[in-house]
Short mmCIF file of N, CA and C in Angstrom, two decimals:
data_model
loop_
_atom_site.label_atom_id
_atom_site.label_comp_id
_atom_site.label_asym_id
_atom_site.label_seq_id
_atom_site.Cartn_x
_atom_site.Cartn_y
_atom_site.Cartn_z
N UNK A 1 -3.85 56.73 -60.75
CA UNK A 1 -4.69 55.65 -60.38
C UNK A 1 -3.97 54.33 -60.24
N UNK A 2 -2.80 54.29 -60.71
CA UNK A 2 -2.07 53.04 -60.61
C UNK A 2 -1.74 52.69 -59.16
N UNK A 3 -1.62 53.73 -58.33
CA UNK A 3 -1.28 53.47 -56.93
C UNK A 3 -2.44 52.85 -56.16
N UNK A 4 -3.65 53.18 -56.51
CA UNK A 4 -4.81 52.65 -55.80
C UNK A 4 -5.37 51.38 -56.42
N UNK A 5 -4.74 50.90 -57.40
CA UNK A 5 -5.22 49.72 -58.11
C UNK A 5 -4.86 48.45 -57.33
N UNK A 6 -5.87 47.64 -57.03
CA UNK A 6 -5.65 46.38 -56.31
C UNK A 6 -5.92 45.24 -57.28
N UNK A 7 -5.00 44.35 -57.34
CA UNK A 7 -5.16 43.21 -58.22
C UNK A 7 -5.92 42.12 -57.47
N UNK A 8 -7.20 41.97 -57.79
CA UNK A 8 -8.05 41.00 -57.12
C UNK A 8 -7.76 39.58 -57.59
N UNK A 9 -7.03 39.45 -58.60
CA UNK A 9 -6.76 38.13 -59.13
C UNK A 9 -5.59 37.46 -58.42
N UNK A 10 -4.84 38.23 -57.72
CA UNK A 10 -3.71 37.66 -56.99
C UNK A 10 -4.22 37.14 -55.65
N UNK A 11 -4.12 35.83 -55.40
CA UNK A 11 -4.63 35.22 -54.18
C UNK A 11 -3.46 34.94 -53.23
N UNK A 12 -3.61 35.30 -51.97
CA UNK A 12 -2.53 35.02 -51.03
C UNK A 12 -2.46 33.52 -50.74
N UNK A 13 -1.27 33.02 -50.59
CA UNK A 13 -1.08 31.60 -50.29
C UNK A 13 -0.60 31.46 -48.84
N UNK A 14 -1.15 30.49 -48.18
CA UNK A 14 -0.77 30.22 -46.79
C UNK A 14 -0.01 28.89 -46.77
N UNK A 15 1.21 28.96 -46.39
CA UNK A 15 2.05 27.77 -46.34
C UNK A 15 1.96 27.20 -44.93
N UNK A 16 1.31 26.03 -44.76
CA UNK A 16 1.11 25.46 -43.42
C UNK A 16 2.18 24.42 -43.08
N UNK A 17 3.10 24.17 -43.93
CA UNK A 17 4.15 23.18 -43.66
C UNK A 17 4.95 23.50 -42.40
N UNK A 18 5.41 24.74 -42.17
CA UNK A 18 6.13 25.03 -40.92
C UNK A 18 5.25 24.83 -39.68
N UNK A 19 3.98 25.15 -39.81
CA UNK A 19 3.06 24.97 -38.69
C UNK A 19 2.93 23.48 -38.34
N UNK A 20 2.79 22.64 -39.33
CA UNK A 20 2.69 21.20 -39.11
C UNK A 20 3.98 20.67 -38.51
N UNK A 21 5.12 21.14 -38.99
CA UNK A 21 6.41 20.70 -38.46
C UNK A 21 6.54 21.05 -36.98
N UNK A 22 6.16 22.25 -36.62
CA UNK A 22 6.23 22.68 -35.22
C UNK A 22 5.29 21.85 -34.35
N UNK A 23 4.09 21.61 -34.84
CA UNK A 23 3.13 20.82 -34.07
C UNK A 23 3.62 19.38 -33.86
N UNK A 24 4.24 18.79 -34.87
CA UNK A 24 4.78 17.43 -34.73
C UNK A 24 5.92 17.39 -33.73
N UNK A 25 6.78 18.41 -33.72
CA UNK A 25 7.87 18.47 -32.74
C UNK A 25 7.30 18.61 -31.33
N UNK A 26 6.30 19.46 -31.15
CA UNK A 26 5.68 19.63 -29.83
C UNK A 26 5.00 18.34 -29.38
N UNK A 27 4.35 17.65 -30.30
CA UNK A 27 3.71 16.38 -29.97
C UNK A 27 4.75 15.35 -29.55
N UNK A 28 5.87 15.29 -30.25
CA UNK A 28 6.94 14.35 -29.89
C UNK A 28 7.50 14.67 -28.51
N UNK A 29 7.71 15.94 -28.21
CA UNK A 29 8.20 16.35 -26.89
C UNK A 29 7.20 15.96 -25.81
N UNK A 30 5.95 16.18 -26.06
CA UNK A 30 4.90 15.83 -25.10
C UNK A 30 4.88 14.32 -24.86
N UNK A 31 4.99 13.54 -25.91
CA UNK A 31 4.95 12.08 -25.77
C UNK A 31 6.17 11.55 -25.02
N UNK A 32 7.31 12.21 -25.15
CA UNK A 32 8.53 11.76 -24.48
C UNK A 32 8.52 12.16 -23.00
N UNK A 33 8.03 13.35 -22.70
CA UNK A 33 8.10 13.84 -21.32
C UNK A 33 6.94 13.38 -20.44
N UNK A 34 5.81 13.03 -20.99
CA UNK A 34 4.65 12.66 -20.17
C UNK A 34 4.91 11.45 -19.27
N UNK A 35 5.53 10.37 -19.75
CA UNK A 35 5.78 9.24 -18.83
C UNK A 35 6.76 9.58 -17.72
N UNK A 36 7.59 10.59 -17.90
CA UNK A 36 8.60 10.95 -16.90
C UNK A 36 8.03 11.85 -15.81
N UNK A 37 6.83 12.35 -15.98
CA UNK A 37 6.24 13.24 -14.98
C UNK A 37 5.78 12.40 -13.80
N UNK A 38 6.21 12.78 -12.60
CA UNK A 38 5.84 12.08 -11.38
C UNK A 38 4.92 12.99 -10.58
N UNK A 39 3.76 12.47 -10.27
CA UNK A 39 2.81 13.23 -9.47
C UNK A 39 2.96 12.82 -8.01
N UNK A 40 3.18 13.79 -7.17
CA UNK A 40 3.32 13.51 -5.75
C UNK A 40 2.14 14.13 -5.04
N UNK A 41 1.39 13.28 -4.40
CA UNK A 41 0.22 13.77 -3.67
C UNK A 41 0.55 13.83 -2.18
N UNK A 42 0.30 14.95 -1.60
CA UNK A 42 0.48 15.10 -0.16
C UNK A 42 -0.82 14.69 0.51
N UNK A 43 -0.75 13.65 1.32
CA UNK A 43 -1.92 13.16 2.03
C UNK A 43 -1.67 13.31 3.51
N UNK A 44 -2.54 14.02 4.16
CA UNK A 44 -2.44 14.20 5.60
C UNK A 44 -3.49 13.33 6.27
N UNK A 45 -3.03 12.30 6.98
CA UNK A 45 -3.97 11.38 7.62
C UNK A 45 -4.42 11.93 8.96
N UNK A 46 -5.65 11.64 9.35
CA UNK A 46 -6.15 12.14 10.64
C UNK A 46 -5.53 11.37 11.80
N UNK A 47 -5.49 12.04 12.93
CA UNK A 47 -5.01 11.40 14.15
C UNK A 47 -6.12 10.52 14.71
N UNK A 48 -5.73 9.38 15.24
CA UNK A 48 -6.71 8.48 15.85
C UNK A 48 -7.06 8.96 17.25
N UNK A 49 -8.22 8.64 17.67
CA UNK A 49 -8.68 9.01 19.00
C UNK A 49 -8.08 8.05 20.02
N UNK A 50 -7.38 8.58 21.00
CA UNK A 50 -6.78 7.74 22.01
C UNK A 50 -7.77 7.38 23.10
N UNK A 51 -8.90 8.07 23.13
CA UNK A 51 -9.86 7.82 24.19
C UNK A 51 -10.97 6.87 23.78
N UNK A 52 -11.02 6.49 22.50
CA UNK A 52 -12.08 5.58 22.08
C UNK A 52 -11.79 4.18 22.57
N UNK A 53 -12.83 3.47 22.93
CA UNK A 53 -12.67 2.13 23.45
C UNK A 53 -13.15 1.13 22.42
N UNK A 54 -12.39 0.08 22.28
CA UNK A 54 -12.75 -0.99 21.37
C UNK A 54 -13.72 -1.91 22.11
N UNK A 55 -14.71 -2.37 21.38
CA UNK A 55 -15.67 -3.27 22.02
C UNK A 55 -14.95 -4.53 22.49
N UNK A 56 -15.40 -5.05 23.57
CA UNK A 56 -14.74 -6.20 24.19
C UNK A 56 -15.25 -7.50 23.60
N UNK A 57 -15.01 -7.68 22.31
CA UNK A 57 -15.33 -8.95 21.68
C UNK A 57 -14.30 -9.98 22.11
N UNK A 58 -14.54 -11.19 21.72
CA UNK A 58 -13.59 -12.24 22.04
C UNK A 58 -12.29 -11.96 21.28
N UNK A 59 -11.18 -12.02 21.99
CA UNK A 59 -9.89 -11.74 21.37
C UNK A 59 -8.85 -12.70 21.89
N UNK A 60 -7.80 -12.85 21.11
CA UNK A 60 -6.70 -13.73 21.48
C UNK A 60 -5.41 -12.95 21.25
N UNK A 61 -4.53 -13.00 22.23
CA UNK A 61 -3.27 -12.27 22.12
C UNK A 61 -2.13 -13.26 21.88
N UNK A 62 -1.36 -13.01 20.83
CA UNK A 62 -0.20 -13.83 20.50
C UNK A 62 1.04 -12.96 20.72
N UNK A 63 1.98 -13.46 21.54
CA UNK A 63 3.17 -12.69 21.86
C UNK A 63 4.41 -13.44 21.37
N UNK A 64 5.41 -12.68 20.91
CA UNK A 64 6.69 -13.28 20.50
C UNK A 64 7.81 -12.46 21.12
N UNK A 65 8.70 -13.14 21.84
CA UNK A 65 9.81 -12.43 22.45
C UNK A 65 11.04 -12.45 21.54
N UNK A 66 12.11 -11.87 22.01
CA UNK A 66 13.32 -11.73 21.21
C UNK A 66 13.95 -13.09 20.89
N UNK A 67 13.70 -14.11 21.71
CA UNK A 67 14.24 -15.45 21.47
C UNK A 67 13.34 -16.27 20.54
N UNK A 68 12.34 -15.61 19.94
CA UNK A 68 11.38 -16.22 19.02
C UNK A 68 10.51 -17.29 19.68
N UNK A 69 10.29 -17.14 20.96
CA UNK A 69 9.32 -17.99 21.65
C UNK A 69 7.96 -17.33 21.48
N UNK A 70 6.96 -18.12 21.15
CA UNK A 70 5.62 -17.60 20.89
C UNK A 70 4.70 -18.06 22.02
N UNK A 71 3.96 -17.10 22.56
CA UNK A 71 3.08 -17.36 23.69
C UNK A 71 1.63 -17.08 23.29
N UNK A 72 0.78 -18.05 23.56
CA UNK A 72 -0.67 -17.87 23.42
C UNK A 72 -1.26 -18.29 24.76
N UNK A 73 -1.84 -17.32 25.45
CA UNK A 73 -2.32 -17.50 26.83
C UNK A 73 -1.15 -18.01 27.67
N UNK A 74 -1.24 -19.21 28.25
CA UNK A 74 -0.16 -19.72 29.09
C UNK A 74 0.70 -20.75 28.36
N UNK A 75 0.44 -20.98 27.08
CA UNK A 75 1.18 -21.98 26.31
C UNK A 75 2.34 -21.33 25.57
N UNK A 76 3.44 -22.09 25.46
CA UNK A 76 4.64 -21.61 24.78
C UNK A 76 4.87 -22.51 23.55
N UNK A 77 5.16 -21.87 22.41
CA UNK A 77 5.38 -22.60 21.16
C UNK A 77 6.73 -22.21 20.58
N UNK A 78 7.33 -23.14 19.87
CA UNK A 78 8.59 -22.89 19.19
C UNK A 78 8.31 -22.20 17.85
N UNK A 79 9.24 -21.37 17.41
CA UNK A 79 9.10 -20.60 16.18
C UNK A 79 8.93 -21.51 14.96
N UNK A 80 9.75 -22.55 14.85
CA UNK A 80 9.74 -23.41 13.66
C UNK A 80 8.50 -24.30 13.57
N UNK A 81 7.95 -24.70 14.70
CA UNK A 81 6.80 -25.61 14.69
C UNK A 81 5.49 -24.88 14.94
N UNK A 82 5.53 -23.56 15.01
CA UNK A 82 4.32 -22.81 15.35
C UNK A 82 3.17 -23.00 14.36
N UNK A 83 3.40 -22.99 13.03
CA UNK A 83 2.26 -23.16 12.11
C UNK A 83 1.50 -24.46 12.34
N UNK A 84 2.22 -25.57 12.57
CA UNK A 84 1.55 -26.84 12.81
C UNK A 84 0.79 -26.82 14.13
N UNK A 85 1.40 -26.26 15.16
CA UNK A 85 0.74 -26.17 16.45
C UNK A 85 -0.49 -25.28 16.38
N UNK A 86 -0.39 -24.19 15.63
CA UNK A 86 -1.51 -23.27 15.51
C UNK A 86 -2.67 -23.91 14.75
N UNK A 87 -2.38 -24.70 13.73
CA UNK A 87 -3.45 -25.37 12.99
C UNK A 87 -4.22 -26.33 13.90
N UNK A 88 -3.54 -27.01 14.81
CA UNK A 88 -4.23 -27.87 15.77
C UNK A 88 -5.02 -27.05 16.78
N UNK A 89 -4.47 -25.94 17.19
CA UNK A 89 -5.09 -25.06 18.18
C UNK A 89 -6.26 -24.28 17.60
N UNK A 90 -6.21 -23.99 16.31
CA UNK A 90 -7.21 -23.13 15.68
C UNK A 90 -8.61 -23.72 15.71
N UNK A 91 -8.72 -25.02 15.77
CA UNK A 91 -10.05 -25.64 15.79
C UNK A 91 -10.82 -25.30 17.06
N UNK A 92 -10.13 -24.89 18.11
CA UNK A 92 -10.80 -24.54 19.37
C UNK A 92 -11.35 -23.11 19.39
N UNK A 93 -10.94 -22.30 18.41
CA UNK A 93 -11.31 -20.88 18.42
C UNK A 93 -12.17 -20.53 17.22
N UNK A 94 -12.97 -19.47 17.40
CA UNK A 94 -13.78 -18.93 16.31
C UNK A 94 -12.86 -18.19 15.34
N UNK A 95 -13.02 -18.43 14.05
CA UNK A 95 -12.16 -17.81 13.03
C UNK A 95 -12.41 -16.31 12.89
N UNK A 96 -13.53 -15.81 13.39
CA UNK A 96 -13.83 -14.38 13.30
C UNK A 96 -13.39 -13.59 14.53
N UNK A 97 -12.74 -14.24 15.46
CA UNK A 97 -12.28 -13.52 16.65
C UNK A 97 -11.06 -12.67 16.30
N UNK A 98 -10.84 -11.65 17.08
CA UNK A 98 -9.71 -10.73 16.86
C UNK A 98 -8.44 -11.34 17.42
N UNK A 99 -7.38 -11.28 16.62
CA UNK A 99 -6.07 -11.76 17.05
C UNK A 99 -5.14 -10.56 17.11
N UNK A 100 -4.49 -10.37 18.25
CA UNK A 100 -3.55 -9.27 18.43
C UNK A 100 -2.15 -9.83 18.59
N UNK A 101 -1.24 -9.36 17.75
CA UNK A 101 0.15 -9.83 17.79
C UNK A 101 0.99 -8.77 18.49
N UNK A 102 1.67 -9.19 19.55
CA UNK A 102 2.63 -8.33 20.24
C UNK A 102 4.00 -8.96 20.05
N UNK A 103 4.86 -8.28 19.30
CA UNK A 103 6.19 -8.80 19.02
C UNK A 103 7.23 -7.79 19.45
N UNK A 104 8.35 -8.30 19.93
CA UNK A 104 9.45 -7.44 20.34
C UNK A 104 9.94 -6.63 19.14
N UNK A 105 10.18 -5.34 19.36
CA UNK A 105 10.55 -4.46 18.25
C UNK A 105 11.93 -4.75 17.68
N UNK A 106 12.74 -5.50 18.41
CA UNK A 106 14.08 -5.83 17.92
C UNK A 106 14.10 -7.07 17.03
N UNK A 107 12.96 -7.72 16.88
CA UNK A 107 12.87 -8.87 15.98
C UNK A 107 13.01 -8.43 14.54
N UNK A 108 13.47 -9.32 13.70
CA UNK A 108 13.56 -9.02 12.27
C UNK A 108 12.15 -8.97 11.69
N UNK A 109 11.99 -8.13 10.71
CA UNK A 109 10.70 -7.94 10.04
C UNK A 109 10.14 -9.27 9.53
N UNK A 110 11.00 -10.10 8.96
CA UNK A 110 10.56 -11.36 8.38
C UNK A 110 10.01 -12.31 9.44
N UNK A 111 10.50 -12.21 10.67
CA UNK A 111 10.00 -13.08 11.73
C UNK A 111 8.57 -12.71 12.12
N UNK A 112 8.30 -11.42 12.19
CA UNK A 112 6.95 -10.97 12.53
C UNK A 112 5.98 -11.30 11.39
N UNK A 113 6.43 -11.13 10.16
CA UNK A 113 5.58 -11.45 9.02
C UNK A 113 5.32 -12.95 8.95
N UNK A 114 6.29 -13.77 9.31
CA UNK A 114 6.10 -15.22 9.37
C UNK A 114 4.99 -15.57 10.36
N UNK A 115 5.01 -14.91 11.51
CA UNK A 115 3.98 -15.13 12.52
C UNK A 115 2.61 -14.68 11.99
N UNK A 116 2.57 -13.51 11.38
CA UNK A 116 1.32 -12.99 10.82
C UNK A 116 0.78 -13.92 9.74
N UNK A 117 1.66 -14.37 8.86
CA UNK A 117 1.26 -15.27 7.77
C UNK A 117 0.74 -16.60 8.31
N UNK A 118 1.37 -17.11 9.34
CA UNK A 118 0.95 -18.38 9.93
C UNK A 118 -0.46 -18.27 10.51
N UNK A 119 -0.74 -17.14 11.15
CA UNK A 119 -2.07 -16.95 11.74
C UNK A 119 -3.11 -16.79 10.65
N UNK A 120 -2.79 -16.05 9.59
CA UNK A 120 -3.72 -15.89 8.47
C UNK A 120 -4.00 -17.22 7.79
N UNK A 121 -2.97 -18.04 7.60
CA UNK A 121 -3.14 -19.33 6.95
C UNK A 121 -3.94 -20.31 7.80
N UNK A 122 -3.96 -20.08 9.12
CA UNK A 122 -4.76 -20.93 9.99
C UNK A 122 -6.25 -20.60 9.88
N UNK A 123 -6.57 -19.52 9.17
CA UNK A 123 -7.98 -19.21 8.92
C UNK A 123 -8.52 -18.00 9.67
N UNK A 124 -7.68 -17.34 10.45
CA UNK A 124 -8.14 -16.16 11.17
C UNK A 124 -8.11 -14.94 10.25
N UNK A 125 -9.16 -14.12 10.33
CA UNK A 125 -9.29 -12.99 9.40
C UNK A 125 -8.96 -11.65 10.04
N UNK A 126 -9.23 -11.51 11.33
CA UNK A 126 -9.03 -10.22 12.01
C UNK A 126 -7.72 -10.29 12.81
N UNK A 127 -6.62 -10.00 12.13
CA UNK A 127 -5.31 -10.06 12.75
C UNK A 127 -4.72 -8.65 12.76
N UNK A 128 -4.24 -8.21 13.92
CA UNK A 128 -3.68 -6.86 14.05
C UNK A 128 -2.33 -6.92 14.75
N UNK A 129 -1.46 -5.98 14.40
CA UNK A 129 -0.19 -5.83 15.09
C UNK A 129 -0.36 -4.73 16.14
N UNK A 130 0.07 -4.99 17.35
CA UNK A 130 -0.07 -4.04 18.43
C UNK A 130 1.21 -3.22 18.53
N UNK A 131 1.05 -1.89 18.61
CA UNK A 131 2.18 -0.98 18.79
C UNK A 131 1.93 -0.14 20.03
N UNK A 132 2.92 0.65 20.39
CA UNK A 132 2.75 1.57 21.51
C UNK A 132 2.37 2.93 20.97
N UNK A 133 1.80 3.77 21.83
CA UNK A 133 1.38 5.12 21.41
C UNK A 133 2.55 6.02 21.23
#
């Protein structure tokens, strides 16, 4: 009978210290690697309709050539004095009209942005850059 005797007084002990140590190490690894994860989202934009027509609201076209001459209708403006000239000219136009900028593609980016910024500062809200198809 000694072989079948079970000592009910002996209680098993569960040592959770290694489990806690492992969990703390995993938590530390997670905290270190999470900021380094970069999510890249692939976004496929739809193609625009080439056959749609824009309503013929009042619009103004501003052109800039490679020599930084700025043309509005039949008037020619210098690059450096354009903001002042535009502020005087802006009082004749509605601020909600569409402004289209056509600039030579060989111009520096900062020159086109200067033109765009000048038009925005004159109070026009609907300003667009015109590109080719």
